[in-house]
């Protein structure tokens, strides 16, 4: 029984602390005051060595001093959690570095250093053969060690990796050469002795090597090539979670940010993070969690006190780690900003990415800190690697007191509350087994695909049954693994159930079959839909709404993950947040050396496709008007042009300034903020730079930018770009100086713009560029559209252009083309352009690029149209746009029965008659 009174918060209650203070009273002062850091720990180690202690003894005494100090800081002074975890991590790193130096010195003297004759991976190949050098090697810390989250009595999970196979140089006499395989096996054994052997001073750390390739049956150290081969051929899903927090922790020169430890990244990152949304890991993590719980249950059998395990029991530390790691592994391939090792930091990032509500992330973070602090107090008691609450009343009261509770019962109540929060979130994310309760004769192990499909077809409507009949011998279906086949059958069962109760229309089910058939080899989509019934249901709604969304989803299937967002239908496009997310992802790729051109091209495409799909999903749900859809798609295009331009300039060889002095002018639908799905971009590039290199540099810049926007990668493309509206059209320069652009538009000199180009200027808009160019462009645009013109000549030219377009787009007899027929949308657009060019000098309200509907209303208010004509034409134009939008979404013909739009046609013709006769 402790001599300290029950309920005291003094570290003296710890039996371990008492032992340290008795045995190492003279040594305690050798550890500098304050939290243990790498510097203070090394100073204490040197002081211990100066007293004559051999390395192994000094390291063990240092560990005792460190734990005693942390117990005081934690229990008596309320130190933050990271003081404890970082202190223990710094101790482990120092121990391993010192042991590594000693082991290498011994082995080098006996066998010579391990050598390689290849250049370092980051070094360009030289013409001459590279000089022999020491073979790099690394100690990889896993789990909490890798994340700098070690607990006070933690073991350390390590994996030893060396650069390449070869042979040592031999000793001073050139003898005793051994293979690298033998050298590093001896090194591991010597390290184990220095770090793990129990001596009169105890041990430094228990070391676990079971996470290495092939576990305890594998070699103690592996070459980097062998590690890569193992990942590709034998790596299991649970190992991806193990490697998620991996970090080179020693030797010290390899572990720092620019050390050779970076050489492991190209091998480890592709194994942990897949390029697609990887929902197949749900079931793998469930199996791992079941194994852990089963093991904990077996240990607790006959020992009821072991049910109170703050790490492994329900709602414990491990479940928080699983929640966070699952979200990271599923999405970390496409969203690199989620890649981080510390649990608390990862929680912040998944919340910032919208993958978890902020309040839930905060609750889990609070639970994590609480549980980790409890875990440390359990271990302070006797320096045992246990996570089970003590059974002694005084120990329990001491833990409560050190956490600020007045009684053990109050502490236990808070503990239960935190664990319940964790357990509920875990069950929400991973609690189900992912399968139906029983197989009901379908989707059962051992059955064939044909048997499963035959059983399903009997329940289907005829059209669906006919479609499924083609799957019985389909190569993609027959090639499915059993687990994937069972997932497919259960998805079909769920679809049929929703069909029966009216939650999904038949057309959605048919399109679902068409959509998923080409994707059957990509089993992650089956896993995603099975794991996320809400995504499955929303997907059917989108597919059932129109044909174009189904086709878009087939081209970009990964975007269906957007349907999982709770905020999907509650928000709209936010350009600032979009840019911030892309920059965060690029920064994350840069930190791991993955930010090459190809990676950034794919990053831009994935982000753009996801945002288009979000708008599309809101659109088909009726949450956005046609104008709002166009606004959001136009704002998205603006953002993509801005970000892509900045990234291209930063990577442009030969650039002569940090930021370009250029502008992108949007015309047509982009300029008028009327973009639709799949619209191309009409843009003109200009620059304002007096440097003699400017013409060549900006031409190279624009070529690079257009390539980045239009090239097709594995993720598709971004936009089709049309630059025909630049000065002199397709025969002109791809980018011109702003002065030349202004002179051309304002009819200065012999090379001047045509009337149709001035019509286009009415919808021109400054999209990207420097602020001073924005003001200068606005001045040029205003000068162009307010220039003096002969109204009759202007009207004649616009009527002639209208006739040419009409002839270029023939309409079938008895049909009305929503855009091109007389009384259609083109008539409205041309009438508005005439009003702007003919009257904006006298009526400033017509100069703003606010869209056709607003300009018609302003023209009527200015008395340029008879009362009601402008308003009726504006309403008609809006209705025609809505019809065109819906027709294109459903890939339907835009030539319709004239009777369906007779009032709108009459309103537009009235506008045309009043404006252009």
PDB file of C-alpha atoms in Angstrom, residues 581-843:
ATOM      1  CA  UNK A 581      -8.167  22.683 -51.114  1.00  0.00           C
ATOM      2  CA  UNK A 582      -6.170  22.364 -54.330  1.00  0.00           C
ATOM      3  CA  UNK A 583      -3.245  24.271 -52.864  1.00  0.00           C
ATOM      4  CA  UNK A 584      -3.341  22.079 -49.755  1.00  0.00           C
ATOM      5  CA  UNK A 585      -3.269  18.960 -51.918  1.00  0.00           C
ATOM      6  CA  UNK A 586      -0.423  20.285 -54.011  1.00  0.00           C
ATOM      7  CA  UNK A 587       1.515  21.157 -50.860  1.00  0.00           C
ATOM      8  CA  UNK A 588       0.963  17.638 -49.540  1.00  0.00           C
ATOM      9  CA  UNK A 589       2.229  16.171 -52.813  1.00  0.00           C
ATOM     10  CA  UNK A 590       5.233  18.490 -52.721  1.00  0.00           C
ATOM     11  CA  UNK A 591       6.164  17.305 -49.226  1.00  0.00           C
ATOM     12  CA  UNK A 592       6.381  13.729 -50.486  1.00  0.00           C
ATOM     13  CA  UNK A 593       8.071  14.621 -53.778  1.00  0.00           C
ATOM     14  CA  UNK A 594       5.039  13.590 -55.849  1.00  0.00           C
ATOM     15  CA  UNK A 595       4.165  16.971 -57.357  1.00  0.00           C
ATOM     16  CA  UNK A 596       5.289  16.287 -60.916  1.00  0.00           C
ATOM     17  CA  UNK A 597       3.295  17.596 -63.890  1.00  0.00           C
ATOM     18  CA  UNK A 598       1.313  14.387 -64.328  1.00  0.00           C
ATOM     19  CA  UNK A 599       0.233  14.340 -60.688  1.00  0.00           C
ATOM     20  CA  UNK A 600      -0.905  17.965 -60.825  1.00  0.00           C
ATOM     21  CA  UNK A 601      -2.778  17.427 -64.092  1.00  0.00           C
ATOM     22  CA  UNK A 602      -4.690  14.572 -62.477  1.00  0.00           C
ATOM     23  CA  UNK A 603      -5.220  16.589 -59.311  1.00  0.00           C
ATOM     24  CA  UNK A 604      -6.836  19.416 -61.275  1.00  0.00           C
ATOM     25  CA  UNK A 605      -9.041  17.037 -63.237  1.00  0.00           C
ATOM     26  CA  UNK A 606     -10.286  15.121 -60.232  1.00  0.00           C
ATOM     27  CA  UNK A 607     -11.125  18.326 -58.388  1.00  0.00           C
ATOM     28  CA  UNK A 608     -12.894  19.828 -61.414  1.00  0.00           C
ATOM     29  CA  UNK A 609     -14.885  16.679 -62.163  1.00  0.00           C
ATOM     30  CA  UNK A 610     -15.953  16.376 -58.538  1.00  0.00           C
ATOM     31  CA  UNK A 611     -17.137  19.982 -58.447  1.00  0.00           C
ATOM     32  CA  UNK A 612     -19.034  19.637 -61.744  1.00  0.00           C
ATOM     33  CA  UNK A 613     -20.733  16.558 -60.346  1.00  0.00           C
ATOM     34  CA  UNK A 614     -21.703  18.344 -57.133  1.00  0.00           C
ATOM     35  CA  UNK A 615     -23.402  21.022 -59.208  1.00  0.00           C
ATOM     36  CA  UNK A 616     -25.011  18.357 -61.377  1.00  0.00           C
ATOM     37  CA  UNK A 617     -26.380  16.484 -58.347  1.00  0.00           C
ATOM     38  CA  UNK A 618     -27.918  19.692 -56.963  1.00  0.00           C
ATOM     39  CA  UNK A 619     -29.268  20.511 -60.409  1.00  0.00           C
ATOM     40  CA  UNK A 620     -31.117  17.230 -60.972  1.00  0.00           C
ATOM     41  CA  UNK A 621     -32.571  17.494 -57.460  1.00  0.00           C
ATOM     42  CA  UNK A 622     -34.111  20.826 -58.499  1.00  0.00           C
ATOM     43  CA  UNK A 623     -32.108  22.799 -55.959  1.00  0.00           C
ATOM     44  CA  UNK A 624     -30.561  25.161 -58.525  1.00  0.00           C
ATOM     45  CA  UNK A 625     -32.051  27.299 -61.251  1.00  0.00           C
ATOM     46  CA  UNK A 626     -30.512  27.287 -64.728  1.00  0.00           C
ATOM     47  CA  UNK A 627     -28.929  30.655 -63.940  1.00  0.00           C
ATOM     48  CA  UNK A 628     -27.421  29.321 -60.704  1.00  0.00           C
ATOM     49  CA  UNK A 629     -26.016  26.282 -62.501  1.00  0.00           C
ATOM     50  CA  UNK A 630     -24.411  28.577 -65.071  1.00  0.00           C
ATOM     51  CA  UNK A 631     -23.068  30.885 -62.368  1.00  0.00           C
ATOM     52  CA  UNK A 632     -21.446  27.994 -60.488  1.00  0.00           C
ATOM     53  CA  UNK A 633     -19.982  26.358 -63.586  1.00  0.00           C
ATOM     54  CA  UNK A 634     -18.606  29.719 -64.741  1.00  0.00           C
ATOM     55  CA  UNK A 635     -17.088  30.450 -61.328  1.00  0.00           C
ATOM     56  CA  UNK A 636     -15.529  26.982 -61.388  1.00  0.00           C
ATOM     57  CA  UNK A 637     -14.000  27.640 -64.809  1.00  0.00           C
ATOM     58  CA  UNK A 638     -12.622  30.975 -63.552  1.00  0.00           C
ATOM     59  CA  UNK A 639     -11.021  29.226 -60.583  1.00  0.00           C
ATOM     60  CA  UNK A 640      -9.498  26.464 -62.702  1.00  0.00           C
ATOM     61  CA  UNK A 641      -8.049  28.994 -65.157  1.00  0.00           C
ATOM     62  CA  UNK A 642      -6.544  30.976 -62.296  1.00  0.00           C
ATOM     63  CA  UNK A 643      -4.996  28.001 -60.480  1.00  0.00           C
ATOM     64  CA  UNK A 644      -3.772  26.269 -63.626  1.00  0.00           C
ATOM     65  CA  UNK A 645      -2.213  29.497 -64.853  1.00  0.00           C
ATOM     66  CA  UNK A 646      -0.333  30.040 -61.600  1.00  0.00           C
ATOM     67  CA  UNK A 647       0.966  26.465 -61.507  1.00  0.00           C
ATOM     68  CA  UNK A 648       2.026  26.575 -65.157  1.00  0.00           C
ATOM     69  CA  UNK A 649       3.921  29.831 -64.687  1.00  0.00           C
ATOM     70  CA  UNK A 650       5.752  28.480 -61.634  1.00  0.00           C
ATOM     71  CA  UNK A 651       6.910  25.494 -63.723  1.00  0.00           C
ATOM     72  CA  UNK A 652       7.714  27.465 -66.862  1.00  0.00           C
ATOM     73  CA  UNK A 653      11.337  27.196 -67.914  1.00  0.00           C
ATOM     74  CA  UNK A 654      12.843  30.555 -68.751  1.00  0.00           C
ATOM     75  CA  UNK A 655      10.288  32.668 -66.905  1.00  0.00           C
ATOM     76  CA  UNK A 656      11.751  36.072 -66.155  1.00  0.00           C
ATOM     77  CA  UNK A 657       9.575  37.186 -63.246  1.00  0.00           C
ATOM     78  CA  UNK A 658       7.906  35.568 -60.197  1.00  0.00           C
ATOM     79  CA  UNK A 659       4.362  36.364 -61.328  1.00  0.00           C
ATOM     80  CA  UNK A 660       3.148  36.873 -64.897  1.00  0.00           C
ATOM     81  CA  UNK A 661       1.670  40.136 -66.116  1.00  0.00           C
ATOM     82  CA  UNK A 662      -1.059  38.659 -68.243  1.00  0.00           C
ATOM     83  CA  UNK A 663      -4.814  38.456 -68.518  1.00  0.00           C
ATOM     84  CA  UNK A 664      -7.375  35.957 -69.747  1.00  0.00           C
ATOM     85  CA  UNK A 665     -10.464  37.511 -71.306  1.00  0.00           C
ATOM     86  CA  UNK A 666     -13.554  35.346 -71.409  1.00  0.00           C
ATOM     87  CA  UNK A 667     -16.024  35.577 -74.274  1.00  0.00           C
ATOM     88  CA  UNK A 668     -19.275  33.861 -75.165  1.00  0.00           C
ATOM     89  CA  UNK A 669     -20.794  31.661 -72.482  1.00  0.00           C
ATOM     90  CA  UNK A 670     -17.780  32.058 -70.204  1.00  0.00           C
ATOM     91  CA  UNK A 671     -17.846  35.824 -70.572  1.00  0.00           C
ATOM     92  CA  UNK A 672     -21.591  35.977 -69.998  1.00  0.00           C
ATOM     93  CA  UNK A 673     -21.457  33.487 -67.095  1.00  0.00           C
ATOM     94  CA  UNK A 674     -23.769  31.139 -68.968  1.00  0.00           C
ATOM     95  CA  UNK A 675     -21.596  28.002 -69.094  1.00  0.00           C
ATOM     96  CA  UNK A 676     -23.326  24.660 -69.316  1.00  0.00           C
ATOM     97  CA  UNK A 677     -22.046  21.147 -68.705  1.00  0.00           C
ATOM     98  CA  UNK A 678     -19.278  20.381 -71.165  1.00  0.00           C
ATOM     99  CA  UNK A 679     -19.147  23.925 -72.617  1.00  0.00           C
ATOM    100  CA  UNK A 680     -15.884  24.910 -74.253  1.00  0.00           C
ATOM    101  CA  UNK A 681     -14.161  28.120 -73.228  1.00  0.00           C
ATOM    102  CA  UNK A 682     -13.855  31.096 -75.618  1.00  0.00           C
ATOM    103  CA  UNK A 683     -10.829  32.962 -74.306  1.00  0.00           C
ATOM    104  CA  UNK A 684      -8.246  35.493 -75.426  1.00  0.00           C
ATOM    105  CA  UNK A 685      -4.782  35.876 -73.871  1.00  0.00           C
ATOM    106  CA  UNK A 686      -2.987  39.205 -73.509  1.00  0.00           C
ATOM    107  CA  UNK A 687       0.129  40.366 -71.661  1.00  0.00           C
ATOM    108  CA  UNK A 688       1.604  43.678 -70.543  1.00  0.00           C
ATOM    109  CA  UNK A 689       5.335  43.280 -70.071  1.00  0.00           C
ATOM    110  CA  UNK A 690       8.136  45.416 -71.566  1.00  0.00           C
ATOM    111  CA  UNK A 691      10.863  42.835 -71.077  1.00  0.00           C
ATOM    112  CA  UNK A 692      12.497  41.948 -74.382  1.00  0.00           C
ATOM    113  CA  UNK A 693      11.944  38.271 -73.647  1.00  0.00           C
ATOM    114  CA  UNK A 694       8.211  38.737 -73.019  1.00  0.00           C
ATOM    115  CA  UNK A 695       6.777  37.716 -76.424  1.00  0.00           C
ATOM    116  CA  UNK A 696       8.633  34.401 -76.413  1.00  0.00           C
ATOM    117  CA  UNK A 697       8.057  33.670 -72.714  1.00  0.00           C
ATOM    118  CA  UNK A 698       4.316  34.400 -72.779  1.00  0.00           C
ATOM    119  CA  UNK A 699       3.837  32.408 -75.990  1.00  0.00           C
ATOM    120  CA  UNK A 700       5.458  29.404 -74.273  1.00  0.00           C
ATOM    121  CA  UNK A 701       3.328  30.043 -71.190  1.00  0.00           C
ATOM    122  CA  UNK A 702       0.050  30.049 -73.134  1.00  0.00           C
ATOM    123  CA  UNK A 703       0.994  26.910 -75.050  1.00  0.00           C
ATOM    124  CA  UNK A 704       1.741  25.177 -71.752  1.00  0.00           C
ATOM    125  CA  UNK A 705      -1.478  26.452 -70.183  1.00  0.00           C
ATOM    126  CA  UNK A 706      -3.639  25.302 -73.103  1.00  0.00           C
ATOM    127  CA  UNK A 707      -1.943  21.911 -72.986  1.00  0.00           C
ATOM    128  CA  UNK A 708      -2.636  21.572 -69.263  1.00  0.00           C
ATOM    129  CA  UNK A 709      -6.295  22.446 -69.826  1.00  0.00           C
ATOM    130  CA  UNK A 710      -6.937  20.225 -72.840  1.00  0.00           C
ATOM    131  CA  UNK A 711      -4.620  17.191 -72.682  1.00  0.00           C
ATOM    132  CA  UNK A 712      -6.345  13.929 -71.814  1.00  0.00           C
ATOM    133  CA  UNK A 713      -4.832  11.970 -68.932  1.00  0.00           C
ATOM    134  CA  UNK A 714      -6.101   8.913 -67.135  1.00  0.00           C
ATOM    135  CA  UNK A 715      -8.474  11.288 -65.330  1.00  0.00           C
ATOM    136  CA  UNK A 716      -9.847  12.839 -68.553  1.00  0.00           C
ATOM    137  CA  UNK A 717      -9.504  16.484 -69.574  1.00  0.00           C
ATOM    138  CA  UNK A 718     -10.660  19.866 -68.271  1.00  0.00           C
ATOM    139  CA  UNK A 719     -11.957  22.010 -71.149  1.00  0.00           C
ATOM    140  CA  UNK A 720     -11.923  22.442 -74.870  1.00  0.00           C
ATOM    141  CA  UNK A 721     -10.341  25.837 -75.576  1.00  0.00           C
ATOM    142  CA  UNK A 722     -11.368  28.134 -78.441  1.00  0.00           C
ATOM    143  CA  UNK A 723      -9.112  31.149 -79.100  1.00  0.00           C
ATOM    144  CA  UNK A 724     -10.683  32.159 -82.432  1.00  0.00           C
ATOM    145  CA  UNK A 725     -11.851  35.493 -80.992  1.00  0.00           C
ATOM    146  CA  UNK A 726      -8.296  36.768 -80.567  1.00  0.00           C
ATOM    147  CA  UNK A 727      -7.163  39.565 -82.894  1.00  0.00           C
ATOM    148  CA  UNK A 728      -7.088  38.251 -86.481  1.00  0.00           C
ATOM    149  CA  UNK A 729      -8.677  34.981 -85.363  1.00  0.00           C
ATOM    150  CA  UNK A 730      -6.892  31.727 -85.998  1.00  0.00           C
ATOM    151  CA  UNK A 731      -4.303  33.475 -88.168  1.00  0.00           C
ATOM    152  CA  UNK A 732      -3.300  35.800 -85.319  1.00  0.00           C
ATOM    153  CA  UNK A 733      -0.821  35.349 -82.494  1.00  0.00           C
ATOM    154  CA  UNK A 734      -1.900  33.053 -79.650  1.00  0.00           C
ATOM    155  CA  UNK A 735      -1.182  35.850 -77.182  1.00  0.00           C
ATOM    156  CA  UNK A 736      -0.763  39.540 -77.965  1.00  0.00           C
ATOM    157  CA  UNK A 737       0.323  42.553 -75.997  1.00  0.00           C
ATOM    158  CA  UNK A 738      -2.499  44.385 -74.285  1.00  0.00           C
ATOM    159  CA  UNK A 739      -1.690  47.489 -76.314  1.00  0.00           C
ATOM    160  CA  UNK A 740      -2.079  45.607 -79.603  1.00  0.00           C
ATOM    161  CA  UNK A 741      -5.349  44.071 -78.326  1.00  0.00           C
ATOM    162  CA  UNK A 742      -6.715  47.483 -77.334  1.00  0.00           C
ATOM    163  CA  UNK A 743      -5.726  49.072 -80.664  1.00  0.00           C
ATOM    164  CA  UNK A 744      -7.369  46.229 -82.582  1.00  0.00           C
ATOM    165  CA  UNK A 745     -10.635  46.451 -80.644  1.00  0.00           C
ATOM    166  CA  UNK A 746     -10.786  50.261 -80.807  1.00  0.00           C
ATOM    167  CA  UNK A 747     -10.159  50.389 -84.567  1.00  0.00           C
ATOM    168  CA  UNK A 748      -6.773  52.097 -84.300  1.00  0.00           C
ATOM    169  CA  UNK A 749      -4.567  51.494 -87.304  1.00  0.00           C
ATOM    170  CA  UNK A 750      -5.173  49.332 -90.334  1.00  0.00           C
ATOM    171  CA  UNK A 751      -5.741  46.083 -88.441  1.00  0.00           C
ATOM    172  CA  UNK A 752      -9.151  46.463 -86.751  1.00  0.00           C
ATOM    173  CA  UNK A 753     -12.018  44.374 -85.388  1.00  0.00           C
ATOM    174  CA  UNK A 754     -15.208  43.501 -87.293  1.00  0.00           C
ATOM    175  CA  UNK A 755     -18.693  44.285 -86.086  1.00  0.00           C
ATOM    176  CA  UNK A 756     -19.275  40.686 -85.040  1.00  0.00           C
ATOM    177  CA  UNK A 757     -16.192  40.975 -82.818  1.00  0.00           C
ATOM    178  CA  UNK A 758     -17.731  44.035 -81.196  1.00  0.00           C
ATOM    179  CA  UNK A 759     -20.893  41.990 -80.672  1.00  0.00           C
ATOM    180  CA  UNK A 760     -18.742  39.446 -78.867  1.00  0.00           C
ATOM    181  CA  UNK A 761     -17.239  42.252 -76.769  1.00  0.00           C
ATOM    182  CA  UNK A 762     -20.661  42.943 -75.238  1.00  0.00           C
ATOM    183  CA  UNK A 763     -20.283  39.629 -73.378  1.00  0.00           C
ATOM    184  CA  UNK A 764     -16.524  39.831 -72.781  1.00  0.00           C
ATOM    185  CA  UNK A 765     -15.322  39.602 -69.184  1.00  0.00           C
ATOM    186  CA  UNK A 766     -11.977  39.879 -67.441  1.00  0.00           C
ATOM    187  CA  UNK A 767     -11.434  36.429 -65.908  1.00  0.00           C
ATOM    188  CA  UNK A 768      -7.842  36.178 -64.673  1.00  0.00           C
ATOM    189  CA  UNK A 769      -4.966  38.632 -64.432  1.00  0.00           C
ATOM    190  CA  UNK A 770      -3.409  41.558 -62.619  1.00  0.00           C
ATOM    191  CA  UNK A 771      -5.674  44.229 -61.139  1.00  0.00           C
ATOM    192  CA  UNK A 772      -4.275  47.062 -63.261  1.00  0.00           C
ATOM    193  CA  UNK A 773      -5.023  45.097 -66.440  1.00  0.00           C
ATOM    194  CA  UNK A 774      -8.550  44.492 -65.193  1.00  0.00           C
ATOM    195  CA  UNK A 775      -9.183  48.229 -64.999  1.00  0.00           C
ATOM    196  CA  UNK A 776      -7.597  48.818 -68.400  1.00  0.00           C
ATOM    197  CA  UNK A 777      -9.640  46.042 -70.007  1.00  0.00           C
ATOM    198  CA  UNK A 778     -12.856  47.410 -68.540  1.00  0.00           C
ATOM    199  CA  UNK A 779     -11.967  50.794 -70.041  1.00  0.00           C
ATOM    200  CA  UNK A 780     -11.315  49.258 -73.474  1.00  0.00           C
ATOM    201  CA  UNK A 781     -14.547  47.273 -73.356  1.00  0.00           C
ATOM    202  CA  UNK A 782     -16.532  50.350 -72.429  1.00  0.00           C
ATOM    203  CA  UNK A 783     -14.887  52.377 -75.193  1.00  0.00           C
ATOM    204  CA  UNK A 784     -15.718  49.680 -77.757  1.00  0.00           C
ATOM    205  CA  UNK A 785     -19.364  49.169 -76.857  1.00  0.00           C
ATOM    206  CA  UNK A 786     -20.072  52.912 -76.453  1.00  0.00           C
ATOM    207  CA  UNK A 787     -18.364  53.969 -79.688  1.00  0.00           C
ATOM    208  CA  UNK A 788     -20.486  56.015 -82.106  1.00  0.00           C
ATOM    209  CA  UNK A 789     -22.200  53.849 -84.710  1.00  0.00           C
ATOM    210  CA  UNK A 790     -24.776  54.339 -87.464  1.00  0.00           C
ATOM    211  CA  UNK A 791     -27.822  52.479 -86.072  1.00  0.00           C
ATOM    212  CA  UNK A 792     -29.120  51.428 -89.494  1.00  0.00           C
ATOM    213  CA  UNK A 793     -25.748  50.058 -90.612  1.00  0.00           C
ATOM    214  CA  UNK A 794     -25.306  48.239 -87.292  1.00  0.00           C
ATOM    215  CA  UNK A 795     -28.787  46.711 -87.564  1.00  0.00           C
ATOM    216  CA  UNK A 796     -28.119  45.563 -91.120  1.00  0.00           C
ATOM    217  CA  UNK A 797     -24.875  43.844 -90.147  1.00  0.00           C
ATOM    218  CA  UNK A 798     -26.480  42.091 -87.188  1.00  0.00           C
ATOM    219  CA  UNK A 799     -29.440  40.938 -89.315  1.00  0.00           C
ATOM    220  CA  UNK A 800     -26.996  39.591 -91.906  1.00  0.00           C
ATOM    221  CA  UNK A 801     -25.046  37.679 -89.245  1.00  0.00           C
ATOM    222  CA  UNK A 802     -28.311  36.305 -87.887  1.00  0.00           C
ATOM    223  CA  UNK A 803     -29.293  35.075 -91.355  1.00  0.00           C
ATOM    224  CA  UNK A 804     -25.951  33.304 -91.808  1.00  0.00           C
ATOM    225  CA  UNK A 805     -26.410  31.449 -88.531  1.00  0.00           C
ATOM    226  CA  UNK A 806     -29.968  30.520 -89.440  1.00  0.00           C
ATOM    227  CA  UNK A 807     -28.795  29.048 -92.734  1.00  0.00           C
ATOM    228  CA  UNK A 808     -25.975  27.170 -91.019  1.00  0.00           C
ATOM    229  CA  UNK A 809     -28.417  25.437 -88.645  1.00  0.00           C
ATOM    230  CA  UNK A 810     -31.348  24.086 -90.654  1.00  0.00           C
ATOM    231  CA  UNK A 811     -34.482  23.147 -88.760  1.00  0.00           C
ATOM    232  CA  UNK A 812     -36.744  20.253 -89.743  1.00  0.00           C
ATOM    233  CA  UNK A 813     -40.165  21.268 -91.116  1.00  0.00           C
ATOM    234  CA  UNK A 814     -42.780  21.605 -88.428  1.00  0.00           C
ATOM    235  CA  UNK A 815     -40.217  21.854 -85.622  1.00  0.00           C
ATOM    236  CA  UNK A 816     -38.913  24.704 -83.517  1.00  0.00           C
ATOM    237  CA  UNK A 817     -35.216  24.869 -82.588  1.00  0.00           C
ATOM    238  CA  UNK A 818     -34.926  26.390 -79.128  1.00  0.00           C
ATOM    239  CA  UNK A 819     -31.789  28.257 -80.092  1.00  0.00           C
ATOM    240  CA  UNK A 820     -31.731  28.836 -83.839  1.00  0.00           C
ATOM    241  CA  UNK A 821     -35.344  29.156 -85.062  1.00  0.00           C
ATOM    242  CA  UNK A 822     -36.845  32.623 -85.522  1.00  0.00           C
ATOM    243  CA  UNK A 823     -38.193  33.494 -82.093  1.00  0.00           C
ATOM    244  CA  UNK A 824     -35.446  31.438 -80.440  1.00  0.00           C
ATOM    245  CA  UNK A 825     -32.601  32.251 -78.078  1.00  0.00           C
ATOM    246  CA  UNK A 826     -30.241  33.605 -80.735  1.00  0.00           C
ATOM    247  CA  UNK A 827     -32.770  36.311 -81.581  1.00  0.00           C
ATOM    248  CA  UNK A 828     -32.775  37.467 -77.961  1.00  0.00           C
ATOM    249  CA  UNK A 829     -28.976  37.498 -77.792  1.00  0.00           C
ATOM    250  CA  UNK A 830     -28.577  39.451 -81.037  1.00  0.00           C
ATOM    251  CA  UNK A 831     -31.274  41.952 -80.051  1.00  0.00           C
ATOM    252  CA  UNK A 832     -29.526  42.586 -76.734  1.00  0.00           C
ATOM    253  CA  UNK A 833     -26.164  43.023 -78.474  1.00  0.00           C
ATOM    254  CA  UNK A 834     -27.716  45.631 -80.761  1.00  0.00           C
ATOM    255  CA  UNK A 835     -29.243  47.491 -77.824  1.00  0.00           C
ATOM    256  CA  UNK A 836     -25.865  47.562 -76.054  1.00  0.00           C
ATOM    257  CA  UNK A 837     -23.843  48.666 -79.081  1.00  0.00           C
ATOM    258  CA  UNK A 838     -26.388  51.234 -80.248  1.00  0.00           C
ATOM    259  CA  UNK A 839     -27.500  52.762 -76.937  1.00  0.00           C
ATOM    260  CA  UNK A 840     -24.994  52.119 -74.123  1.00  0.00           C
ATOM    261  CA  UNK A 841     -23.280  55.465 -74.785  1.00  0.00           C
ATOM    262  CA  UNK A 842     -26.473  57.251 -73.786  1.00  0.00           C
ATOM    263  CA  UNK A 843     -27.643  54.664 -71.258  1.00  0.00           C
TER     264      UNK A 843
END
